[in-house]
Amino acid sequence: MFKKFTPSTDIAGQTPPKSSVQRSIRAAVLQQWKIGLETLEEIWPKKETLIHVKCREHISIYSVQNVPLFFQHFDGPFYPTLRLLHQYPFILPKVGVDRGAIRFLLAGAPMMCPGLTSAGGYLPPSEEALPKGTAVAVHAEGKEHAVGIGITTLGTEDMRKLNKDVAVEIVTHLGDDLWALQTL
Amino acid sequence: MSSSDQQEPQAVRPLEILYCQICTFPPEYCEFGSSLTRCKEWLQGAHSQLFDKYYSDEALQSKIGTLSLEAQAKLEKDTAKKEAKAEAKADAALKKKMASQVSIKRIERNKRKHVTAIHGLEAFDIELKKAAKFLAQKFATGASVTKNAQGQDEIVVQGDVSDDVMELIESGAGPLKGVPADNVVIVEEKKKKAGE
């Protein structure tokens, strides 16, 4: 999503949304992420107004004090930015890829099932299976921090069963243009 | 989405994350970046403990663990290649920057009124809007960022201020920092007489 992103041409405008809209965003974030009210308050204090940065192709980035915090494509799920995820690694469910896949991930490729099901990969156990279309933090074998954020295109159980084709579409990863964008 | 919504009584503190000063990645990912050698140097100097953690022999051994030797060799080769490529690119960019020129153009508006157009500042990472504001304040005139006939952005300042702008650039005042004075030229453009 952010493989090519130049702020000067791809940003259409920055506006603060209405407070009622902000409220609904806050509620949606609380519902979608594993995050407590207090923690969200730390990240995004009530007093601070959210700025909605409209970008091309229906991408909305939301920032507080010029720091991008999360983004959304059309009206899909909210994804935290990678920097925010590094600070609060528990907000998204985790999947892991093996070492061989890191290189491709950093080039923006979607993650295939074998990379997740192999010895180095990690999928949540069956009792915590994730459905299709979940925002996930993509971790890598032997690394502490997440390398990317993606959305599952298969349920985790299906990934184990089918074990081929795309499992996680990457929306943002280390070193892409959103990563380079530290302030707006 | 996630069904389990836990309510922590206390806010969870954010983790302190160290990022590499060179490639901005967390240091464990430097090996996948395009400036590994410089990243290593930086980490060794600034955080030698972490350096030992990531680049000691054991760490390297365990990393290879799940990969075949061949794949590992290929990976290393790729990294080296990528690094060389990035370096060449940075070099080329620097060269281009040094070769690019800033022109200060005095344009005649009518017989005794002029505007000054400054072109090419963006090559030196100057924010045109800020620079225009600065110039406007300095000379107490209007200054704006406009597109010229070729569709490139330039700063247009009202009044003949070319020499003053030259001086400002030379002294590197305010936002006009980092422009080598040798690359600045002053040009004069007379208004073409229309209808003759």
PDB file of N, CA, C and O in Angstrom, chain A residues 14-84:
ATOM      1  N   GLN A  14      -5.332  17.808   4.673  1.00  0.00           N
ATOM      2  CA  GLN A  14      -5.351  17.450   6.083  1.00  0.00           C
ATOM      3  C   GLN A  14      -6.460  18.214   6.778  1.00  0.00           C
ATOM      4  O   GLN A  14      -6.490  19.426   6.724  1.00  0.00           O
ATOM      5  N   THR A  15      -7.368  17.467   7.392  1.00  0.00           N
ATOM      6  CA  THR A  15      -8.458  18.135   8.088  1.00  0.00           C
ATOM      7  C   THR A  15      -8.719  17.426   9.415  1.00  0.00           C
ATOM      8  O   THR A  15      -8.580  16.217   9.505  1.00  0.00           O
ATOM      9  N   PRO A  16      -9.103  18.181  10.428  1.00  0.00           N
ATOM     10  CA  PRO A  16      -9.551  17.509  11.648  1.00  0.00           C
ATOM     11  C   PRO A  16     -10.991  17.053  11.468  1.00  0.00           C
ATOM     12  O   PRO A  16     -11.838  17.852  11.062  1.00  0.00           O
ATOM     13  N   PRO A  17     -11.291  15.773  11.701  1.00  0.00           N
ATOM     14  CA  PRO A  17     -12.678  15.319  11.566  1.00  0.00           C
ATOM     15  C   PRO A  17     -13.547  15.860  12.704  1.00  0.00           C
ATOM     16  O   PRO A  17     -13.032  16.319  13.722  1.00  0.00           O
ATOM     17  N   LYS A  18     -14.851  15.789  12.494  1.00  0.00           N
ATOM     18  CA  LYS A  18     -15.788  16.246  13.528  1.00  0.00           C
ATOM     19  C   LYS A  18     -15.591  15.436  14.793  1.00  0.00           C
ATOM     20  O   LYS A  18     -15.172  14.286  14.732  1.00  0.00           O
ATOM     21  N   SER A  19     -15.961  16.018  15.919  1.00  0.00           N
ATOM     22  CA  SER A  19     -15.700  15.309  17.163  1.00  0.00           C
ATOM     23  C   SER A  19     -16.536  14.047  17.274  1.00  0.00           C
ATOM     24  O   SER A  19     -16.117  13.067  17.880  1.00  0.00           O
ATOM     25  N   SER A  20     -17.704  14.056  16.627  1.00  0.00           N
ATOM     26  CA  SER A  20     -18.510  12.832  16.668  1.00  0.00           C
ATOM     27  C   SER A  20     -17.825  11.723  15.860  1.00  0.00           C
ATOM     28  O   SER A  20     -17.862  10.549  16.222  1.00  0.00           O
ATOM     29  N   VAL A  21     -17.193  12.124  14.759  1.00  0.00           N
ATOM     30  CA  VAL A  21     -16.469  11.149  13.944  1.00  0.00           C
ATOM     31  C   VAL A  21     -15.263  10.633  14.716  1.00  0.00           C
ATOM     32  O   VAL A  21     -14.968   9.442  14.726  1.00  0.00           O
ATOM     33  N   GLN A  22     -14.608  11.571  15.415  1.00  0.00           N
ATOM     34  CA  GLN A  22     -13.457  11.156  16.221  1.00  0.00           C
ATOM     35  C   GLN A  22     -13.869  10.143  17.273  1.00  0.00           C
ATOM     36  O   GLN A  22     -13.150   9.185  17.542  1.00  0.00           O
ATOM     37  N   ARG A  23     -15.052  10.385  17.835  1.00  0.00           N
ATOM     38  CA  ARG A  23     -15.541   9.447  18.852  1.00  0.00           C
ATOM     39  C   ARG A  23     -15.739   8.061  18.267  1.00  0.00           C
ATOM     40  O   ARG A  23     -15.361   7.052  18.853  1.00  0.00           O
ATOM     41  N   SER A  24     -16.311   8.036  17.075  1.00  0.00           N
ATOM     42  CA  SER A  24     -16.567   6.722  16.485  1.00  0.00           C
ATOM     43  C   SER A  24     -15.262   6.040  16.089  1.00  0.00           C
ATOM     44  O   SER A  24     -15.144   4.823  16.165  1.00  0.00           O
ATOM     45  N   ILE A  25     -14.266   6.840  15.677  1.00  0.00           N
ATOM     46  CA  ILE A  25     -12.961   6.247  15.358  1.00  0.00           C
ATOM     47  C   ILE A  25     -12.355   5.647  16.622  1.00  0.00           C
ATOM     48  O   ILE A  25     -11.861   4.527  16.628  1.00  0.00           O
ATOM     49  N   ARG A  26     -12.471   6.403  17.699  1.00  0.00           N
ATOM     50  CA  ARG A  26     -11.920   5.925  18.969  1.00  0.00           C
ATOM     51  C   ARG A  26     -12.580   4.600  19.374  1.00  0.00           C
ATOM     52  O   ARG A  26     -11.911   3.650  19.776  1.00  0.00           O
ATOM     53  N   ALA A  27     -13.889   4.557  19.201  1.00  0.00           N
ATOM     54  CA  ALA A  27     -14.616   3.335  19.568  1.00  0.00           C
ATOM     55  C   ALA A  27     -14.188   2.178  18.680  1.00  0.00           C
ATOM     56  O   ALA A  27     -13.972   1.057  19.152  1.00  0.00           O
ATOM     57  N   ALA A  28     -14.021   2.477  17.376  1.00  0.00           N
ATOM     58  CA  ALA A  28     -13.644   1.413  16.445  1.00  0.00           C
ATOM     59  C   ALA A  28     -12.255   0.878  16.772  1.00  0.00           C
ATOM     60  O   ALA A  28     -12.010  -0.326  16.738  1.00  0.00           O
ATOM     61  N   VAL A  29     -11.335   1.778  17.097  1.00  0.00           N
ATOM     62  CA  VAL A  29      -9.977   1.355  17.427  1.00  0.00           C
ATOM     63  C   VAL A  29      -9.994   0.486  18.676  1.00  0.00           C
ATOM     64  O   VAL A  29      -9.362  -0.579  18.729  1.00  0.00           O
ATOM     65  N   LEU A  30     -10.759   0.918  19.663  1.00  0.00           N
ATOM     66  CA  LEU A  30     -10.844   0.139  20.902  1.00  0.00           C
ATOM     67  C   LEU A  30     -11.404  -1.249  20.643  1.00  0.00           C
ATOM     68  O   LEU A  30     -11.005  -2.225  21.264  1.00  0.00           O
ATOM     69  N   GLN A  31     -12.320  -1.304  19.701  1.00  0.00           N
ATOM     70  CA  GLN A  31     -12.943  -2.589  19.432  1.00  0.00           C
ATOM     71  C   GLN A  31     -12.038  -3.497  18.608  1.00  0.00           C
ATOM     72  O   GLN A  31     -12.002  -4.702  18.815  1.00  0.00           O
ATOM     73  N   GLN A  32     -11.272  -2.878  17.699  1.00  0.00           N
ATOM     74  CA  GLN A  32     -10.485  -3.693  16.779  1.00  0.00           C
ATOM     75  C   GLN A  32      -9.146  -4.128  17.354  1.00  0.00           C
ATOM     76  O   GLN A  32      -8.618  -5.165  16.999  1.00  0.00           O
ATOM     77  N   TRP A  33      -8.565  -3.297  18.201  1.00  0.00           N
ATOM     78  CA  TRP A  33      -7.256  -3.625  18.727  1.00  0.00           C
ATOM     79  C   TRP A  33      -7.391  -4.181  20.132  1.00  0.00           C
ATOM     80  O   TRP A  33      -8.349  -3.891  20.832  1.00  0.00           O
ATOM     81  N   LYS A  34      -6.384  -4.934  20.537  1.00  0.00           N
ATOM     82  CA  LYS A  34      -6.368  -5.392  21.921  1.00  0.00           C
ATOM     83  C   LYS A  34      -5.715  -4.311  22.751  1.00  0.00           C
ATOM     84  O   LYS A  34      -4.525  -4.371  23.079  1.00  0.00           O
ATOM     85  N   ILE A  35      -6.488  -3.313  23.069  1.00  0.00           N
ATOM     86  CA  ILE A  35      -5.899  -2.168  23.745  1.00  0.00           C
ATOM     87  C   ILE A  35      -6.888  -1.647  24.769  1.00  0.00           C
ATOM     88  O   ILE A  35      -8.096  -1.664  24.542  1.00  0.00           O
ATOM     89  N   GLY A  36      -6.383  -1.254  25.890  1.00  0.00           N
ATOM     90  CA  GLY A  36      -7.245  -0.714  26.934  1.00  0.00           C
ATOM     91  C   GLY A  36      -7.512   0.756  26.722  1.00  0.00           C
ATOM     92  O   GLY A  36      -6.803   1.431  25.976  1.00  0.00           O
ATOM     93  N   LEU A  37      -8.533   1.230  27.383  1.00  0.00           N
ATOM     94  CA  LEU A  37      -8.920   2.634  27.262  1.00  0.00           C
ATOM     95  C   LEU A  37      -7.780   3.548  27.695  1.00  0.00           C
ATOM     96  O   LEU A  37      -7.474   4.543  27.051  1.00  0.00           O
ATOM     97  N   GLU A  38      -7.123   3.159  28.787  1.00  0.00           N
ATOM     98  CA  GLU A  38      -6.079   4.009  29.356  1.00  0.00           C
ATOM     99  C   GLU A  38      -4.874   4.094  28.429  1.00  0.00           C
ATOM    100  O   GLU A  38      -4.234   5.134  28.302  1.00  0.00           O
ATOM    101  N   THR A  39      -4.584   2.954  27.812  1.00  0.00           N
ATOM    102  CA  THR A  39      -3.418   2.935  26.936  1.00  0.00           C
ATOM    103  C   THR A  39      -3.664   3.800  25.708  1.00  0.00           C
ATOM    104  O   THR A  39      -2.792   4.540  25.269  1.00  0.00           O
ATOM    105  N   LEU A  40      -4.877   3.687  25.187  1.00  0.00           N
ATOM    106  CA  LEU A  40      -5.207   4.504  24.023  1.00  0.00           C
ATOM    107  C   LEU A  40      -5.130   5.985  24.396  1.00  0.00           C
ATOM    108  O   LEU A  40      -4.690   6.817  23.614  1.00  0.00           O
ATOM    109  N   GLU A  41      -5.529   6.261  25.615  1.00  0.00           N
ATOM    110  CA  GLU A  41      -5.473   7.636  26.106  1.00  0.00           C
ATOM    111  C   GLU A  41      -4.035   8.171  26.085  1.00  0.00           C
ATOM    112  O   GLU A  41      -3.796   9.336  25.810  1.00  0.00           O
ATOM    113  N   GLU A  42      -3.078   7.271  26.379  1.00  0.00           N
ATOM    114  CA  GLU A  42      -1.662   7.653  26.338  1.00  0.00           C
ATOM    115  C   GLU A  42      -1.240   7.996  24.914  1.00  0.00           C
ATOM    116  O   GLU A  42      -0.524   8.958  24.677  1.00  0.00           O
ATOM    117  N   ILE A  43      -1.668   7.155  23.997  1.00  0.00           N
ATOM    118  CA  ILE A  43      -1.255   7.329  22.604  1.00  0.00           C
ATOM    119  C   ILE A  43      -1.938   8.555  22.006  1.00  0.00           C
ATOM    120  O   ILE A  43      -1.338   9.361  21.316  1.00  0.00           O
ATOM    121  N   TRP A  44      -3.221   8.638  22.297  1.00  0.00           N
ATOM    122  CA  TRP A  44      -4.023   9.695  21.681  1.00  0.00           C
ATOM    123  C   TRP A  44      -4.859  10.342  22.779  1.00  0.00           C
ATOM    124  O   TRP A  44      -5.977   9.907  23.051  1.00  0.00           O
ATOM    125  N   PRO A  45      -4.326  11.340  23.460  1.00  0.00           N
ATOM    126  CA  PRO A  45      -5.072  11.981  24.543  1.00  0.00           C
ATOM    127  C   PRO A  45      -6.345  12.625  24.014  1.00  0.00           C
ATOM    128  O   PRO A  45      -6.395  13.074  22.873  1.00  0.00           O
ATOM    129  N   LYS A  46      -7.346  12.653  24.863  1.00  0.00           N
ATOM    130  CA  LYS A  46      -8.646  13.187  24.438  1.00  0.00           C
ATOM    131  C   LYS A  46      -8.548  14.625  23.977  1.00  0.00           C
ATOM    132  O   LYS A  46      -9.243  15.063  23.071  1.00  0.00           O
ATOM    133  N   LYS A  47      -7.661  15.356  24.629  1.00  0.00           N
ATOM    134  CA  LYS A  47      -7.536  16.781  24.322  1.00  0.00           C
ATOM    135  C   LYS A  47      -6.950  17.029  22.929  1.00  0.00           C
ATOM    136  O   LYS A  47      -7.220  18.043  22.305  1.00  0.00           O
ATOM    137  N   GLU A  48      -6.139  16.085  22.483  1.00  0.00           N
ATOM    138  CA  GLU A  48      -5.489  16.291  21.191  1.00  0.00           C
ATOM    139  C   GLU A  48      -6.477  15.995  20.074  1.00  0.00           C
ATOM    140  O   GLU A  48      -7.150  14.975  20.096  1.00  0.00           O
ATOM    141  N   THR A  49      -6.519  16.897  19.106  1.00  0.00           N
ATOM    142  CA  THR A  49      -7.400  16.593  17.993  1.00  0.00           C
ATOM    143  C   THR A  49      -6.657  15.719  16.994  1.00  0.00           C
ATOM    144  O   THR A  49      -5.468  15.865  16.774  1.00  0.00           O
ATOM    145  N   LEU A  50      -7.421  14.834  16.446  1.00  0.00           N
ATOM    146  CA  LEU A  50      -6.901  13.938  15.439  1.00  0.00           C
ATOM    147  C   LEU A  50      -6.900  14.689  14.118  1.00  0.00           C
ATOM    148  O   LEU A  50      -7.803  15.463  13.846  1.00  0.00           O
ATOM    149  N   ILE A  51      -5.889  14.469  13.326  1.00  0.00           N
ATOM    150  CA  ILE A  51      -5.894  15.048  11.988  1.00  0.00           C
ATOM    151  C   ILE A  51      -6.059  13.919  10.977  1.00  0.00           C
ATOM    152  O   ILE A  51      -5.356  12.922  11.026  1.00  0.00           O
ATOM    153  N   HIS A  52      -7.001  14.124  10.114  1.00  0.00           N
ATOM    154  CA  HIS A  52      -7.257  13.132   9.076  1.00  0.00           C
ATOM    155  C   HIS A  52      -6.502  13.545   7.830  1.00  0.00           C
ATOM    156  O   HIS A  52      -6.777  14.598   7.262  1.00  0.00           O
ATOM    157  N   VAL A  53      -5.541  12.736   7.437  1.00  0.00           N
ATOM    158  CA  VAL A  53      -4.756  13.044   6.253  1.00  0.00           C
ATOM    159  C   VAL A  53      -5.277  12.190   5.114  1.00  0.00           C
ATOM    160  O   VAL A  53      -5.136  10.977   5.109  1.00  0.00           O
ATOM    161  N   LYS A  54      -5.894  12.859   4.168  1.00  0.00           N
ATOM    162  CA  LYS A  54      -6.491  12.122   3.052  1.00  0.00           C
ATOM    163  C   LYS A  54      -5.427  11.897   1.992  1.00  0.00           C
ATOM    164  O   LYS A  54      -4.741  12.817   1.579  1.00  0.00           O
ATOM    165  N   CYS A  55      -5.318  10.673   1.536  1.00  0.00           N
ATOM    166  CA  CYS A  55      -4.326  10.359   0.526  1.00  0.00           C
ATOM    167  C   CYS A  55      -5.006   9.716  -0.660  1.00  0.00           C
ATOM    168  O   CYS A  55      -6.182   9.404  -0.612  1.00  0.00           O
ATOM    169  N   ARG A  56      -4.221   9.480  -1.690  1.00  0.00           N
ATOM    170  CA  ARG A  56      -4.783   8.886  -2.907  1.00  0.00           C
ATOM    171  C   ARG A  56      -5.314   7.471  -2.630  1.00  0.00           C
ATOM    172  O   ARG A  56      -4.919   6.826  -1.679  1.00  0.00           O
ATOM    173  N   GLU A  57      -6.146   7.025  -3.467  1.00  0.00           N
ATOM    174  CA  GLU A  57      -6.719   5.677  -3.405  1.00  0.00           C
ATOM    175  C   GLU A  57      -7.389   5.366  -2.071  1.00  0.00           C
ATOM    176  O   GLU A  57      -7.232   4.284  -1.519  1.00  0.00           O
ATOM    177  N   HIS A  58      -8.108   6.312  -1.544  1.00  0.00           N
ATOM    178  CA  HIS A  58      -8.907   6.099  -0.337  1.00  0.00           C
ATOM    179  C   HIS A  58      -8.087   5.709   0.878  1.00  0.00           C
ATOM    180  O   HIS A  58      -8.581   5.023   1.761  1.00  0.00           O
ATOM    181  N   ILE A  59      -6.842   6.081   0.916  1.00  0.00           N
ATOM    182  CA  ILE A  59      -6.066   5.809   2.117  1.00  0.00           C
ATOM    183  C   ILE A  59      -6.237   7.009   3.049  1.00  0.00           C
ATOM    184  O   ILE A  59      -6.117   8.153   2.620  1.00  0.00           O
ATOM    185  N   SER A  60      -6.561   6.732   4.292  1.00  0.00           N
ATOM    186  CA  SER A  60      -6.633   7.803   5.273  1.00  0.00           C
ATOM    187  C   SER A  60      -5.586   7.524   6.342  1.00  0.00           C
ATOM    188  O   SER A  60      -5.551   6.434   6.899  1.00  0.00           O
ATOM    189  N   ILE A  61      -4.748   8.495   6.581  1.00  0.00           N
ATOM    190  CA  ILE A  61      -3.809   8.369   7.687  1.00  0.00           C
ATOM    191  C   ILE A  61      -4.322   9.285   8.788  1.00  0.00           C
ATOM    192  O   ILE A  61      -4.767  10.397   8.503  1.00  0.00           O
ATOM    193  N   TYR A  62      -4.298   8.819  10.008  1.00  0.00           N
ATOM    194  CA  TYR A  62      -4.713   9.665  11.111  1.00  0.00           C
ATOM    195  C   TYR A  62      -3.496  10.009  11.936  1.00  0.00           C
ATOM    196  O   TYR A  62      -2.706   9.130  12.299  1.00  0.00           O
ATOM    197  N   SER A  63      -3.314  11.280  12.220  1.00  0.00           N
ATOM    198  CA  SER A  63      -2.126  11.676  12.958  1.00  0.00           C
ATOM    199  C   SER A  63      -2.520  12.537  14.146  1.00  0.00           C
ATOM    200  O   SER A  63      -3.547  13.203  14.147  1.00  0.00           O
ATOM    201  N   VAL A  64      -1.683  12.493  15.164  1.00  0.00           N
ATOM    202  CA  VAL A  64      -1.828  13.361  16.325  1.00  0.00           C
ATOM    203  C   VAL A  64      -0.518  14.111  16.469  1.00  0.00           C
ATOM    204  O   VAL A  64       0.547  13.494  16.492  1.00  0.00           O
ATOM    205  N   GLN A  65      -0.617  15.400  16.541  1.00  0.00           N
ATOM    206  CA  GLN A  65       0.566  16.256  16.613  1.00  0.00           C
ATOM    207  C   GLN A  65       1.562  15.927  15.509  1.00  0.00           C
ATOM    208  O   GLN A  65       2.763  15.784  15.757  1.00  0.00           O
ATOM    209  N   ASN A  66       1.029  15.779  14.322  1.00  0.00           N
ATOM    210  CA  ASN A  66       1.849  15.543  13.140  1.00  0.00           C
ATOM    211  C   ASN A  66       2.558  14.202  13.094  1.00  0.00           C
ATOM    212  O   ASN A  66       3.350  13.958  12.200  1.00  0.00           O
ATOM    213  N   VAL A  67       2.312  13.349  14.057  1.00  0.00           N
ATOM    214  CA  VAL A  67       2.902  12.017  14.003  1.00  0.00           C
ATOM    215  C   VAL A  67       1.821  11.041  13.541  1.00  0.00           C
ATOM    216  O   VAL A  67       0.787  10.931  14.191  1.00  0.00           O
ATOM    217  N   PRO A  68       2.039  10.378  12.429  1.00  0.00           N
ATOM    218  CA  PRO A  68       1.023   9.426  11.985  1.00  0.00           C
ATOM    219  C   PRO A  68       0.879   8.281  12.989  1.00  0.00           C
ATOM    220  O   PRO A  68       1.882   7.719  13.433  1.00  0.00           O
ATOM    221  N   LEU A  69      -0.340   7.973  13.369  1.00  0.00           N
ATOM    222  CA  LEU A  69      -0.556   6.927  14.369  1.00  0.00           C
ATOM    223  C   LEU A  69      -1.186   5.689  13.757  1.00  0.00           C
ATOM    224  O   LEU A  69      -0.765   4.580  14.006  1.00  0.00           O
ATOM    225  N   PHE A  70      -2.240   5.898  12.971  1.00  0.00           N
ATOM    226  CA  PHE A  70      -2.822   4.743  12.315  1.00  0.00           C
ATOM    227  C   PHE A  70      -3.426   5.144  10.987  1.00  0.00           C
ATOM    228  O   PHE A  70      -3.555   6.328  10.693  1.00  0.00           O
ATOM    229  N   PHE A  71      -3.745   4.146  10.201  1.00  0.00           N
ATOM    230  CA  PHE A  71      -4.271   4.427   8.876  1.00  0.00           C
ATOM    231  C   PHE A  71      -5.305   3.395   8.508  1.00  0.00           C
ATOM    232  O   PHE A  71      -5.467   2.372   9.168  1.00  0.00           O
ATOM    233  N   GLN A  72      -5.969   3.677   7.445  1.00  0.00           N
ATOM    234  CA  GLN A  72      -7.127   2.892   7.066  1.00  0.00           C
ATOM    235  C   GLN A  72      -7.249   2.952   5.556  1.00  0.00           C
ATOM    236  O   GLN A  72      -6.970   3.980   4.953  1.00  0.00           O
ATOM    237  N   HIS A  73      -7.677   1.855   4.982  1.00  0.00           N
ATOM    238  CA  HIS A  73      -7.920   1.881   3.552  1.00  0.00           C
ATOM    239  C   HIS A  73      -9.419   1.800   3.319  1.00  0.00           C
ATOM    240  O   HIS A  73     -10.056   0.853   3.769  1.00  0.00           O
ATOM    241  N   PHE A  74      -9.964   2.776   2.628  1.00  0.00           N
ATOM    242  CA  PHE A  74     -11.404   2.877   2.433  1.00  0.00           C
ATOM    243  C   PHE A  74     -12.083   2.832   3.808  1.00  0.00           C
ATOM    244  O   PHE A  74     -11.788   3.668   4.638  1.00  0.00           O
ATOM    245  N   ASP A  75     -13.004   1.871   4.099  1.00  0.00           N
ATOM    246  CA  ASP A  75     -13.434   1.815   5.494  1.00  0.00           C
ATOM    247  C   ASP A  75     -13.104   0.463   6.106  1.00  0.00           C
ATOM    248  O   ASP A  75     -13.873  -0.099   6.859  1.00  0.00           O
ATOM    249  N   GLY A  76     -11.939  -0.037   5.748  1.00  0.00           N
ATOM    250  CA  GLY A  76     -11.455  -1.295   6.305  1.00  0.00           C
ATOM    251  C   GLY A  76     -10.986  -1.125   7.741  1.00  0.00           C
ATOM    252  O   GLY A  76     -11.253  -0.108   8.366  1.00  0.00           O
ATOM    253  N   PRO A  77     -10.275  -2.145   8.240  1.00  0.00           N
ATOM    254  CA  PRO A  77      -9.803  -2.049   9.620  1.00  0.00           C
ATOM    255  C   PRO A  77      -8.739  -0.958   9.783  1.00  0.00           C
ATOM    256  O   PRO A  77      -8.111  -0.540   8.816  1.00  0.00           O
ATOM    257  N   PHE A  78      -8.569  -0.503  11.006  1.00  0.00           N
ATOM    258  CA  PHE A  78      -7.502   0.448  11.299  1.00  0.00           C
ATOM    259  C   PHE A  78      -6.210  -0.318  11.509  1.00  0.00           C
ATOM    260  O   PHE A  78      -6.187  -1.319  12.226  1.00  0.00           O
ATOM    261  N   TYR A  79      -5.143   0.145  10.874  1.00  0.00           N
ATOM    262  CA  TYR A  79      -3.835  -0.450  11.115  1.00  0.00           C
ATOM    263  C   TYR A  79      -2.994   0.569  11.872  1.00  0.00           C
ATOM    264  O   TYR A  79      -2.972   1.741  11.499  1.00  0.00           O
ATOM    265  N   PRO A  80      -2.280   0.130  12.887  1.00  0.00           N
ATOM    266  CA  PRO A  80      -1.360   1.073  13.506  1.00  0.00           C
ATOM    267  C   PRO A  80      -0.159   1.270  12.585  1.00  0.00           C
ATOM    268  O   PRO A  80       0.103   0.422  11.728  1.00  0.00           O
ATOM    269  N   THR A  81       0.563   2.364  12.728  1.00  0.00           N
ATOM    270  CA  THR A  81       1.813   2.462  11.992  1.00  0.00           C
ATOM    271  C   THR A  81       2.826   1.551  12.673  1.00  0.00           C
ATOM    272  O   THR A  81       2.678   1.198  13.838  1.00  0.00           O
ATOM    273  N   LEU A  82       3.848   1.184  11.945  1.00  0.00           N
ATOM    274  CA  LEU A  82       4.804   0.216  12.460  1.00  0.00           C
ATOM    275  C   LEU A  82       5.516   0.737  13.710  1.00  0.00           C
ATOM    276  O   LEU A  82       5.779  -0.012  14.651  1.00  0.00           O
ATOM    277  N   ARG A  83       5.770   2.023  13.726  1.00  0.00           N
ATOM    278  CA  ARG A  83       6.449   2.578  14.908  1.00  0.00           C
ATOM    279  C   ARG A  83       5.574   2.452  16.144  1.00  0.00           C
ATOM    280  O   ARG A  83       6.045   2.165  17.234  1.00  0.00           O
ATOM    281  N   LEU A  84       4.277   2.682  15.960  1.00  0.00           N
ATOM    282  CA  LEU A  84       3.353   2.556  17.091  1.00  0.00           C
ATOM    283  C   LEU A  84       3.278   1.104  17.535  1.00  0.00           C
ATOM    284  O   LEU A  84       3.255   0.812  18.734  1.00  0.00           O
TER     285      LEU A  84
END
